[in-house]
CSV table of C-alpha atoms in Angstrom, one decimal:
chain,number,residue,atom,x,y,z
M,345,UNK,CA,68.1,50.0,53.5
M,346,UNK,CA,71.3,48.1,54.2
M,347,UNK,CA,73.2,45.4,52.3
M,348,UNK,CA,71.7,42.6,54.4
M,349,UNK,CA,68.2,43.7,53.9
M,350,UNK,CA,68.7,43.9,50.2
M,351,UNK,CA,70.2,40.4,50.0
M,352,UNK,CA,67.3,39.0,52.0
M,353,UNK,CA,64.8,40.7,49.8
M,354,UNK,CA,66.4,39.3,46.7
M,355,UNK,CA,66.4,35.8,48.2
M,356,UNK,CA,62.7,36.2,49.1
M,357,UNK,CA,61.9,37.3,45.6
M,358,UNK,CA,63.7,34.4,44.1
M,359,UNK,CA,61.9,32.0,46.4
M,360,UNK,CA,58.6,33.6,45.6
M,361,UNK,CA,59.3,33.3,41.9
M,362,UNK,CA,60.3,29.7,42.3
M,363,UNK,CA,57.2,28.9,44.4
M,364,UNK,CA,55.0,30.7,41.8
M,365,UNK,CA,56.6,28.8,39.0
M,366,UNK,CA,56.0,25.5,40.7
M,367,UNK,CA,52.4,26.4,41.3
M,368,UNK,CA,52.0,27.4,37.6
M,369,UNK,CA,53.7,24.2,36.6
M,370,UNK,CA,51.4,22.2,38.8
M,371,UNK,CA,48.3,24.0,37.5
M,372,UNK,CA,49.4,23.4,34.0
M,373,UNK,CA,49.9,19.7,34.7
M,374,UNK,CA,46.5,19.5,36.2
M,375,UNK,CA,45.0,21.1,33.1
M,376,UNK,CA,47.0,18.8,30.9
M,377,UNK,CA,45.9,15.8,32.9
M,378,UNK,CA,42.3,16.9,32.9
M,379,UNK,CA,42.4,17.6,29.1
M,380,UNK,CA,43.9,14.2,28.6
M,381,UNK,CA,41.2,12.6,30.8
M,382,UNK,CA,38.5,14.4,28.9
M,383,UNK,CA,40.0,13.5,25.6
M,384,UNK,CA,40.3,9.9,26.7
M,385,UNK,CA,36.7,10.0,27.8
M,386,UNK,CA,35.5,11.4,24.5
M,387,UNK,CA,37.6,8.8,22.6
M,388,UNK,CA,36.1,6.1,24.9
M,389,UNK,CA,32.5,7.1,24.1
M,390,UNK,CA,33.2,7.2,20.4
M,391,UNK,CA,34.6,3.8,20.6
M,392,UNK,CA,31.6,2.5,22.5
M,393,UNK,CA,29.3,4.2,20.1
M,394,UNK,CA,31.3,2.7,17.2
M,395,UNK,CA,31.1,-0.7,18.8
M,396,UNK,CA,27.3,-0.3,19.4
M,397,UNK,CA,26.7,0.8,15.9
M,398,UNK,CA,28.7,-2.1,14.6
M,399,UNK,CA,26.7,-4.6,16.7
M,400,UNK,CA,23.5,-3.0,15.5
M,401,UNK,CA,24.5,-3.4,11.9
M,402,UNK,CA,25.5,-7.0,12.5
M,403,UNK,CA,22.2,-7.6,14.3
M,404,UNK,CA,20.2,-6.1,11.4
M,405,UNK,CA,22.2,-8.1,8.9
M,406,UNK,CA,21.6,-11.3,11.0
M,407,UNK,CA,17.8,-10.4,11.2
M,408,UNK,CA,17.7,-9.9,7.4
M,409,UNK,CA,19.5,-13.2,6.9
M,410,UNK,CA,17.1,-14.9,9.2
M,411,UNK,CA,14.1,-13.4,7.4
M,412,UNK,CA,15.5,-14.4,4.1
M,413,UNK,CA,16.1,-17.9,5.4
M,414,UNK,CA,12.6,-18.2,6.9
M,415,UNK,CA,10.8,-16.5,4.1
M,416,UNK,CA,8.3,-18.7,2.2
M,417,UNK,CA,8.6,-18.8,-1.6
M,418,UNK,CA,4.9,-18.1,-1.9
M,419,UNK,CA,4.0,-14.3,-1.9
M,420,UNK,CA,1.1,-13.5,0.3
M,421,UNK,CA,-0.6,-11.5,-2.4
M,422,UNK,CA,-0.4,-14.4,-5.0
M,423,UNK,CA,-3.9,-16.0,-4.5
M,424,UNK,CA,-3.4,-18.5,-7.3
M,425,UNK,CA,-0.4,-20.1,-5.5
M,426,UNK,CA,-2.3,-20.1,-2.2
M,427,UNK,CA,-5.2,-21.8,-4.0
M,428,UNK,CA,-2.9,-24.4,-5.4
M,429,UNK,CA,-1.4,-25.1,-2.0
M,430,UNK,CA,-4.9,-25.4,-0.5
M,431,UNK,CA,-6.1,-27.7,-3.3
M,432,UNK,CA,-3.1,-29.9,-2.8
M,433,UNK,CA,-4.0,-30.2,0.9
M,434,UNK,CA,-7.6,-31.0,0.1
M,435,UNK,CA,-6.6,-33.7,-2.3
M,436,UNK,CA,-4.3,-35.2,0.3
M,437,UNK,CA,-7.1,-35.1,2.8
M,438,UNK,CA,-9.6,-36.8,0.4
M,439,UNK,CA,-7.0,-39.5,-0.3
M,440,UNK,CA,-6.6,-40.1,3.4
M,441,UNK,CA,-10.4,-40.2,3.8
M,442,UNK,CA,-10.8,-42.7,1.0
M,443,UNK,CA,-8.1,-44.9,2.4
M,444,UNK,CA,-9.8,-44.8,5.8
M,445,UNK,CA,-13.1,-45.7,4.2
M,446,UNK,CA,-11.5,-48.6,2.3
M,447,UNK,CA,-10.0,-49.8,5.5
M,448,UNK,CA,-13.3,-49.6,7.3
M,449,UNK,CA,-15.0,-51.4,4.4
M,450,UNK,CA,-12.6,-54.3,4.7
M,451,UNK,CA,-12.8,-54.3,8.5
M,452,UNK,CA,-14.7,-57.2,10.0
M,453,UNK,CA,-15.9,-54.9,12.8
M,454,UNK,CA,-17.8,-52.7,10.3
M,455,UNK,CA,-19.7,-55.7,9.0
M,456,UNK,CA,-20.5,-56.9,12.5
M,457,UNK,CA,-21.7,-53.5,13.5
M,458,UNK,CA,-24.0,-53.4,10.4
M,459,UNK,CA,-25.5,-56.7,11.3
M,460,UNK,CA,-26.2,-55.7,14.8
M,461,UNK,CA,-27.8,-52.5,13.7
M,462,UNK,CA,-29.9,-54.4,11.3
M,463,UNK,CA,-31.0,-56.8,14.0
M,464,UNK,CA,-31.8,-54.0,16.4
M,465,UNK,CA,-33.9,-52.3,13.7
M,466,UNK,CA,-35.8,-55.5,13.0
M,467,UNK,CA,-36.5,-56.1,16.7
M,468,UNK,CA,-38.3,-52.7,16.8
M,469,UNK,CA,-40.5,-53.6,13.8
M,470,UNK,CA,-44.0,-54.9,14.0
M,471,UNK,CA,-44.8,-58.4,12.7
M,472,UNK,CA,-46.5,-57.0,9.6
M,473,UNK,CA,-43.6,-54.7,8.8
M,474,UNK,CA,-41.2,-57.6,9.3
M,475,UNK,CA,-43.1,-59.7,6.8
M,476,UNK,CA,-43.1,-56.9,4.2
M,477,UNK,CA,-39.4,-56.3,4.7
M,478,UNK,CA,-38.7,-60.0,4.2
M,479,UNK,CA,-40.7,-60.0,1.0
M,480,UNK,CA,-38.7,-57.0,-0.2
M,481,UNK,CA,-35.4,-58.5,0.5
M,482,UNK,CA,-36.3,-61.7,-1.3
M,483,UNK,CA,-37.1,-60.1,-4.6
M,484,UNK,CA,-34.5,-59.1,-7.1
M,485,UNK,CA,-36.2,-57.7,-10.2
M,486,UNK,CA,-37.1,-54.3,-8.6
M,487,UNK,CA,-33.5,-53.2,-7.9
M,488,UNK,CA,-33.7,-50.5,-10.5
M,489,UNK,CA,-37.0,-49.1,-9.0
M,490,UNK,CA,-36.5,-46.1,-6.7
M,491,UNK,CA,-38.1,-47.7,-3.6
M,492,UNK,CA,-35.8,-48.6,-0.8
M,493,UNK,CA,-36.4,-50.0,2.7
M,494,UNK,CA,-35.6,-47.8,5.6
M,495,UNK,CA,-34.1,-50.1,8.2
M,496,UNK,CA,-33.1,-47.4,10.7
M,497,UNK,CA,-35.6,-46.1,13.1
M,498,UNK,CA,-36.8,-42.7,11.6
M,499,UNK,CA,-36.2,-39.7,13.7
M,500,UNK,CA,-39.3,-37.7,14.6
M,501,UNK,CA,-39.6,-34.9,12.1
M,502,UNK,CA,-36.8,-36.1,9.8
M,503,UNK,CA,-37.4,-35.5,6.1
M,504,UNK,CA,-35.8,-36.6,2.9
M,505,UNK,CA,-34.5,-34.5,0.0
M,506,UNK,CA,-37.9,-34.4,-1.6
M,507,UNK,CA,-39.5,-33.0,1.6
M,508,UNK,CA,-41.2,-36.2,2.6
M,509,UNK,CA,-40.8,-37.8,5.9
M,510,UNK,CA,-38.8,-41.1,5.9
M,511,UNK,CA,-41.8,-43.0,7.2
M,512,UNK,CA,-44.0,-41.7,4.3
M,513,UNK,CA,-41.5,-42.5,1.6
M,514,UNK,CA,-41.5,-46.2,2.5
M,515,UNK,CA,-45.0,-46.4,1.0
M,516,UNK,CA,-44.3,-44.6,-2.3
M,517,UNK,CA,-43.5,-46.4,-5.6
M,518,UNK,CA,-41.9,-44.4,-8.5
M,519,UNK,CA,-41.2,-45.5,-12.0
M,520,UNK,CA,-40.2,-43.5,-15.0
M,521,UNK,CA,-38.3,-43.8,-18.3
M,522,UNK,CA,-39.2,-45.2,-21.7
M,523,UNK,CA,-37.3,-48.4,-21.0
M,524,UNK,CA,-40.2,-49.7,-19.0
M,525,UNK,CA,-42.9,-51.5,-21.1
M,526,UNK,CA,-44.9,-53.1,-18.3
M,527,UNK,CA,-45.3,-52.8,-14.6
M,528,UNK,CA,-42.9,-55.1,-12.8
M,529,UNK,CA,-44.6,-58.3,-11.7
M,530,UNK,CA,-42.7,-58.2,-8.4
M,531,UNK,CA,-44.8,-55.2,-7.4
M,532,UNK,CA,-47.4,-57.8,-6.5
M,533,UNK,CA,-45.6,-58.4,-3.2
M,534,UNK,CA,-45.7,-54.8,-2.2
M,535,UNK,CA,-49.4,-54.4,-1.4
M,536,UNK,CA,-48.7,-52.1,1.5
M,537,UNK,CA,-47.9,-49.2,-0.9
M,538,UNK,CA,-50.0,-46.1,-0.8
M,539,UNK,CA,-48.9,-44.2,-3.8
M,540,UNK,CA,-47.9,-45.1,-7.4
M,541,UNK,CA,-46.1,-42.6,-9.5
M,542,UNK,CA,-45.5,-43.9,-13.0
M,543,UNK,CA,-44.7,-41.4,-15.7
M,544,UNK,CA,-43.1,-41.2,-19.1
M,545,UNK,CA,-43.0,-44.9,-19.8
M,546,UNK,CA,-44.2,-47.1,-22.6
M,547,UNK,CA,-46.5,-49.1,-20.3
M,548,UNK,CA,-49.7,-50.1,-22.1
M,549,UNK,CA,-51.9,-51.3,-19.2
M,550,UNK,CA,-52.2,-51.4,-15.5
M,551,UNK,CA,-52.1,-54.9,-14.0
M,552,UNK,CA,-55.2,-56.5,-12.5
M,553,UNK,CA,-53.5,-57.1,-9.1
M,554,UNK,CA,-53.8,-53.4,-8.4
M,555,UNK,CA,-57.0,-54.3,-6.6
M,556,UNK,CA,-55.0,-55.8,-3.8
M,557,UNK,CA,-53.5,-52.4,-2.8
M,558,UNK,CA,-56.2,-51.6,-0.4
M,559,UNK,CA,-54.3,-48.7,1.2
M,560,UNK,CA,-53.8,-46.9,-2.1
M,561,UNK,CA,-54.3,-43.2,-1.8
M,562,UNK,CA,-52.7,-41.7,-5.0
M,563,UNK,CA,-52.5,-43.3,-8.4
M,564,UNK,CA,-50.5,-41.0,-10.6
M,565,UNK,CA,-49.9,-42.4,-14.1
M,566,UNK,CA,-49.7,-39.5,-16.6
M,567,UNK,CA,-47.9,-39.4,-20.0
M,568,UNK,CA,-47.7,-43.2,-20.6
M,569,UNK,CA,-49.3,-45.3,-23.4
M,570,UNK,CA,-52.1,-46.8,-21.3
M,571,UNK,CA,-55.2,-47.5,-23.3
M,572,UNK,CA,-57.4,-49.1,-20.6
M,573,UNK,CA,-57.9,-49.1,-16.9
M,574,UNK,CA,-58.7,-52.4,-15.2
M,575,UNK,CA,-62.1,-52.9,-13.5
M,576,UNK,CA,-60.2,-53.9,-10.3
M,577,UNK,CA,-59.5,-50.2,-9.8
M,578,UNK,CA,-62.9,-50.0,-8.2
M,579,UNK,CA,-61.5,-52.0,-5.2
M,580,UNK,CA,-59.4,-49.0,-4.2
M,581,UNK,CA,-61.9,-47.6,-1.8
M,582,UNK,CA,-59.3,-45.4,-0.1
M,583,UNK,CA,-58.2,-43.8,-3.3
M,584,UNK,CA,-58.2,-40.0,-3.2
M,585,UNK,CA,-56.3,-38.9,-6.4
M,586,UNK,CA,-56.3,-40.4,-9.8
M,587,UNK,CA,-54.3,-38.8,-12.6
M,588,UNK,CA,-54.4,-40.6,-16.0
M,589,UNK,CA,-53.8,-37.6,-18.2
M,590,UNK,CA,-52.0,-37.8,-21.5
M,591,UNK,CA,-52.6,-41.4,-22.2
M,592,UNK,CA,-54.7,-43.3,-24.8
M,593,UNK,CA,-57.9,-44.0,-22.9
M,594,UNK,CA,-61.1,-44.4,-24.8
M,595,UNK,CA,-63.3,-45.4,-21.9
M,596,UNK,CA,-63.4,-45.3,-18.1
M,597,UNK,CA,-64.5,-48.4,-16.2
M,598,UNK,CA,-67.8,-48.0,-14.4
M,599,UNK,CA,-66.2,-49.6,-11.3
M,600,UNK,CA,-64.3,-46.4,-10.7
M,601,UNK,CA,-67.6,-45.1,-9.2
M,602,UNK,CA,-66.9,-47.4,-6.3
M,603,UNK,CA,-64.0,-45.3,-5.2
M,604,UNK,CA,-66.3,-43.3,-3.0
M,605,UNK,CA,-63.4,-41.3,-1.4
M,606,UNK,CA,-62.0,-40.0,-4.6
M,607,UNK,CA,-61.4,-36.2,-4.4
M,608,UNK,CA,-59.4,-35.4,-7.5
M,609,UNK,CA,-59.8,-36.9,-11.0
M,610,UNK,CA,-57.7,-35.8,-14.0
M,611,UNK,CA,-58.2,-37.3,-17.5
M,612,UNK,CA,-56.7,-34.6,-19.7
M,613,UNK,CA,-55.9,-35.2,-23.3
M,614,UNK,CA,-56.7,-38.8,-24.0
M,615,UNK,CA,-58.2,-37.8,-27.4
M,616,UNK,CA,-60.4,-40.9,-27.7
M,617,UNK,CA,-62.4,-40.2,-24.6
M,618,UNK,CA,-66.0,-39.2,-25.4
M,619,UNK,CA,-68.1,-40.1,-22.4
M,620,UNK,CA,-68.0,-41.0,-18.7
M,621,UNK,CA,-70.1,-43.8,-17.2
M,622,UNK,CA,-73.1,-42.8,-15.2
M,623,UNK,CA,-71.7,-44.8,-12.2
M,624,UNK,CA,-69.3,-41.9,-11.5
M,625,UNK,CA,-72.3,-40.1,-10.0
M,626,UNK,CA,-71.4,-41.9,-6.8
M,627,UNK,CA,-68.3,-39.8,-6.5
M,628,UNK,CA,-69.9,-37.4,-4.0
M,629,UNK,CA,-66.5,-36.3,-2.5
M,630,UNK,CA,-65.0,-35.3,-5.9
M,631,UNK,CA,-64.0,-31.6,-5.8
M,632,UNK,CA,-61.6,-31.4,-8.8
M,633,UNK,CA,-62.4,-32.8,-12.3
M,634,UNK,CA,-60.2,-32.2,-15.4
M,635,UNK,CA,-61.4,-33.7,-18.7
M,636,UNK,CA,-60.0,-31.1,-21.0
M,637,UNK,CA,-58.7,-31.9,-24.5
M,638,UNK,CA,-60.9,-34.8,-25.3
M,639,UNK,CA,-63.9,-35.4,-27.5
M,640,UNK,CA,-66.9,-34.6,-25.3
M,641,UNK,CA,-69.8,-33.0,-27.1
M,642,UNK,CA,-71.6,-32.2,-23.8
M,643,UNK,CA,-71.1,-32.2,-20.1
M,644,UNK,CA,-71.7,-35.8,-19.0
M,645,UNK,CA,-74.7,-36.5,-16.8
M,646,UNK,CA,-72.7,-38.0,-14.0
M,647,UNK,CA,-70.7,-34.7,-13.7
M,648,UNK,CA,-74.0,-32.8,-12.9
M,649,UNK,CA,-74.6,-35.2,-10.0
M,650,UNK,CA,-71.2,-34.7,-8.4
M,651,UNK,CA,-72.6,-32.5,-5.6
M,652,UNK,CA,-69.2,-31.5,-4.1
M,653,UNK,CA,-67.5,-30.5,-7.4
M,654,UNK,CA,-65.7,-27.2,-7.1
M,655,UNK,CA,-63.3,-27.1,-10.0
M,656,UNK,CA,-64.3,-28.3,-13.5
M,657,UNK,CA,-62.2,-28.0,-16.7
M,658,UNK,CA,-63.9,-29.3,-19.9
M,659,UNK,CA,-62.1,-27.0,-22.2
M,660,UNK,CA,-60.9,-27.8,-25.7
M,661,UNK,CA,-63.6,-30.3,-26.5
M,662,UNK,CA,-66.6,-30.2,-28.9
M,663,UNK,CA,-69.2,-28.6,-26.6
M,664,UNK,CA,-71.9,-26.8,-28.6
M,665,UNK,CA,-74.1,-25.9,-25.6
M,666,UNK,CA,-74.3,-26.3,-21.8
M,667,UNK,CA,-77.2,-28.0,-20.0
M,668,UNK,CA,-79.9,-25.8,-18.5
M,669,UNK,CA,-79.6,-27.6,-15.2
M,670,UNK,CA,-75.9,-26.8,-14.8
M,671,UNK,CA,-76.9,-24.9,-11.7
M,672,UNK,CA,-77.1,-28.3,-10.0
M,673,UNK,CA,-73.4,-27.8,-9.3
M,674,UNK,CA,-74.1,-25.7,-6.2
M,675,UNK,CA,-70.5,-25.9,-5.0
M,676,UNK,CA,-68.8,-25.0,-8.3
M,677,UNK,CA,-66.3,-22.1,-8.0
M,678,UNK,CA,-64.2,-22.4,-11.2
M,679,UNK,CA,-65.3,-23.4,-14.7
M,680,UNK,CA,-63.1,-23.6,-17.8
M,681,UNK,CA,-65.1,-24.1,-21.0
M,682,UNK,CA,-62.9,-22.2,-23.5
M,683,UNK,CA,-61.9,-23.6,-26.9
M,684,UNK,CA,-65.4,-25.2,-27.5
M,685,UNK,CA,-68.1,-24.2,-30.0
M,686,UNK,CA,-70.4,-22.4,-27.6
M,687,UNK,CA,-72.7,-19.7,-28.9
M,688,UNK,CA,-74.5,-18.9,-25.7
M,689,UNK,CA,-74.5,-19.5,-22.0
M,690,UNK,CA,-77.7,-20.7,-20.2
M,691,UNK,CA,-79.5,-18.1,-18.0
M,692,UNK,CA,-79.4,-20.6,-15.1
M,693,UNK,CA,-75.7,-19.8,-14.7
M,694,UNK,CA,-76.7,-16.4,-13.3
M,695,UNK,CA,-78.0,-18.1,-10.2
M,696,UNK,CA,-74.8,-20.0,-9.4
M,697,UNK,CA,-73.7,-17.9,-6.5
M,698,UNK,CA,-70.6,-19.9,-5.7
M,699,UNK,CA,-68.9,-19.2,-9.1
M,700,UNK,CA,-65.8,-17.0,-8.8
M,701,UNK,CA,-64.3,-17.6,-12.2
M,702,UNK,CA,-65.5,-18.5,-15.7
M,703,UNK,CA,-63.1,-18.8,-18.7
M,704,UNK,CA,-64.8,-19.0,-22.2
M,705,UNK,CA,-63.9,-18.5,-25.8
M,706,UNK,CA,-65.5,-15.3,-27.0
M,707,UNK,CA,-65.3,-15.7,-30.8
M,708,UNK,CA,-68.7,-17.3,-31.3
M,709,UNK,CA,-70.4,-16.3,-28.0
M,710,UNK,CA,-73.4,-14.1,-28.7
M,711,UNK,CA,-75.6,-14.4,-25.7
M,712,UNK,CA,-74.8,-14.6,-22.0
M,713,UNK,CA,-76.4,-13.7,-18.7
M,714,UNK,CA,-75.6,-10.1,-17.9
M,715,UNK,CA,-75.2,-11.0,-14.2
M,716,UNK,CA,-72.0,-13.0,-15.2
M,717,UNK,CA,-70.4,-9.9,-16.7
M,718,UNK,CA,-71.6,-7.3,-14.2
M,719,UNK,CA,-71.0,-9.3,-11.0
M,720,UNK,CA,-68.0,-7.7,-9.0
M,721,UNK,CA,-67.4,-11.1,-7.3
M,722,UNK,CA,-66.9,-13.0,-10.6
M,723,UNK,CA,-64.0,-13.0,-13.0
M,724,UNK,CA,-65.5,-13.5,-16.4
M,725,UNK,CA,-62.7,-14.1,-18.9
M,726,UNK,CA,-63.2,-14.3,-22.6
M,727,UNK,CA,-60.4,-15.6,-24.7
M,728,UNK,CA,-60.2,-14.7,-28.4
M,729,UNK,CA,-58.4,-17.1,-30.8
M,730,UNK,CA,-56.1,-15.9,-33.5
M,731,UNK,CA,-57.4,-16.9,-36.9
M,732,UNK,CA,-53.9,-16.7,-38.4
M,733,UNK,CA,-52.7,-19.5,-36.1
M,734,UNK,CA,-55.6,-21.7,-37.2
M,735,UNK,CA,-54.3,-21.8,-40.8
M,736,UNK,CA,-51.7,-24.5,-40.4
M,737,UNK,CA,-50.1,-26.3,-43.3
M,738,UNK,CA,-51.4,-29.9,-43.8
M,739,UNK,CA,-47.9,-31.2,-43.2
M,740,UNK,CA,-47.7,-29.5,-39.8
M,741,UNK,CA,-51.1,-30.9,-38.9
M,742,UNK,CA,-49.9,-34.4,-39.8
M,743,UNK,CA,-46.8,-34.0,-37.6
M,744,UNK,CA,-49.0,-33.0,-34.7
M,745,UNK,CA,-51.1,-36.1,-35.0
M,746,UNK,CA,-48.0,-38.3,-35.0
M,747,UNK,CA,-46.8,-37.0,-31.7
M,748,UNK,CA,-47.0,-39.7,-29.0
M,749,UNK,CA,-47.5,-37.3,-26.1
M,750,UNK,CA,-49.4,-34.0,-26.4
M,751,UNK,CA,-47.9,-30.7,-25.4
M,752,UNK,CA,-49.4,-29.3,-22.1
M,753,UNK,CA,-47.9,-25.9,-22.5
M,754,UNK,CA,-51.3,-24.3,-23.2
M,755,UNK,CA,-52.6,-25.4,-19.9
M,756,UNK,CA,-49.5,-24.1,-18.2
M,757,UNK,CA,-49.8,-20.7,-19.9
M,758,UNK,CA,-53.5,-20.4,-19.0
M,759,UNK,CA,-52.8,-21.4,-15.4
M,760,UNK,CA,-50.1,-18.7,-15.2
M,761,UNK,CA,-52.6,-16.1,-16.6
M,762,UNK,CA,-55.3,-17.1,-14.1
M,763,UNK,CA,-52.8,-16.9,-11.3
M,764,UNK,CA,-51.9,-13.4,-12.3
M,765,UNK,CA,-55.6,-12.4,-11.8
M,766,UNK,CA,-55.9,-13.8,-8.3
M,767,UNK,CA,-54.8,-10.5,-6.7
M,768,UNK,CA,-57.5,-8.5,-8.5
M,769,UNK,CA,-60.9,-8.0,-7.0
M,770,UNK,CA,-62.6,-7.9,-10.4
M,771,UNK,CA,-61.6,-8.4,-14.0
M,772,UNK,CA,-62.6,-5.3,-16.1
M,773,UNK,CA,-64.2,-5.9,-19.5
M,774,UNK,CA,-61.3,-4.4,-21.4
M,775,UNK,CA,-58.8,-6.8,-19.8
M,776,UNK,CA,-60.7,-10.0,-20.7
M,777,UNK,CA,-59.7,-9.9,-24.4
M,778,UNK,CA,-56.6,-12.1,-24.4
M,779,UNK,CA,-55.0,-13.3,-27.6
M,780,UNK,CA,-53.4,-16.8,-27.5
M,781,UNK,CA,-51.9,-16.6,-30.9
M,782,UNK,CA,-48.9,-18.7,-29.9
M,783,UNK,CA,-51.0,-21.5,-28.6
M,784,UNK,CA,-54.4,-21.5,-30.3
């Protein structure tokens, strides 16, 4: 190899090294640039992440602050505070309602509307009803009585709190309380009434003008101080129920026999009542008669002629025997003759096929028809008195006589006992011995 070739080779090698160095430098620059770009990218993501996290924290803090600002001071679980808030609202609502009612009461439109409604109701009334209403509005002494006129047209089927239809309650008179000593005289103008209910007053007599109440159906006057019924009661030909129990009656007017439609008569515990007038034999529709706790020494003759009688209570009197013709009561189903002085029952009672229940006192009873005891269709109940209860101190007896109104708890107890036997087909002998030590 010559000198020229060697020089050329060296030059080429030098150029090659320079070119290779430049390429290496360029490659290194590219790597450095790429590294810087990647580093910058990583730093950018971290900054973005930091910014996002910062914003999230601020958002959460803002949300917490908003919740704190909007949060009610009353915890949901504190029921007492919730109740106080509710009661406060209710009170405010009631106050608003009261103010509205006061405003309507003072309003002239309300009074005009009432007058028009009154006129419309009056136009719908019959002439007789209009006259009765006028009589009612003119009187003033019966304002305390519980009868009120119904001016509005009653809705069909509408009932009051007591279960009566509005139309029916217009014809009912009610009076109670010991402040009343006599029947109000203004009642004379209400002859359209159909029912009287007077109880627990100090009224001594029923006024004579009761005979003008031709539509009377029910006369309910128990637990008063009435000592006499007026003869005018016989004019109540439509009367169906008469209850004069727990009063001071000593006699019954014969005119009561003219009440031919009477179905229920109760004269319990008048103490001085010893007999019934024969004229009551005309009560052919009477099905219920209660004359217990009086001074009867026998069944009145008129009772044996009440052909429709089904229920008779003559207990707690002075009966020593029963009439042999008691079987004349062919419709009788229930007979209470306990707490008397009976020693035997007549054999004729064995032929009374309609009887389903007899209650007697068994202390002195020695003879009775075997058919009464053995009949599976008849409940024959014997009550035995407690002799210990009969030995009362004299002071206690005096207190009993001084009572104004007798206690009817005995009848209530016995009625409860009888009701308990209704589900039984028969009353076995061993179940008929009942001690009433607390009552007798």
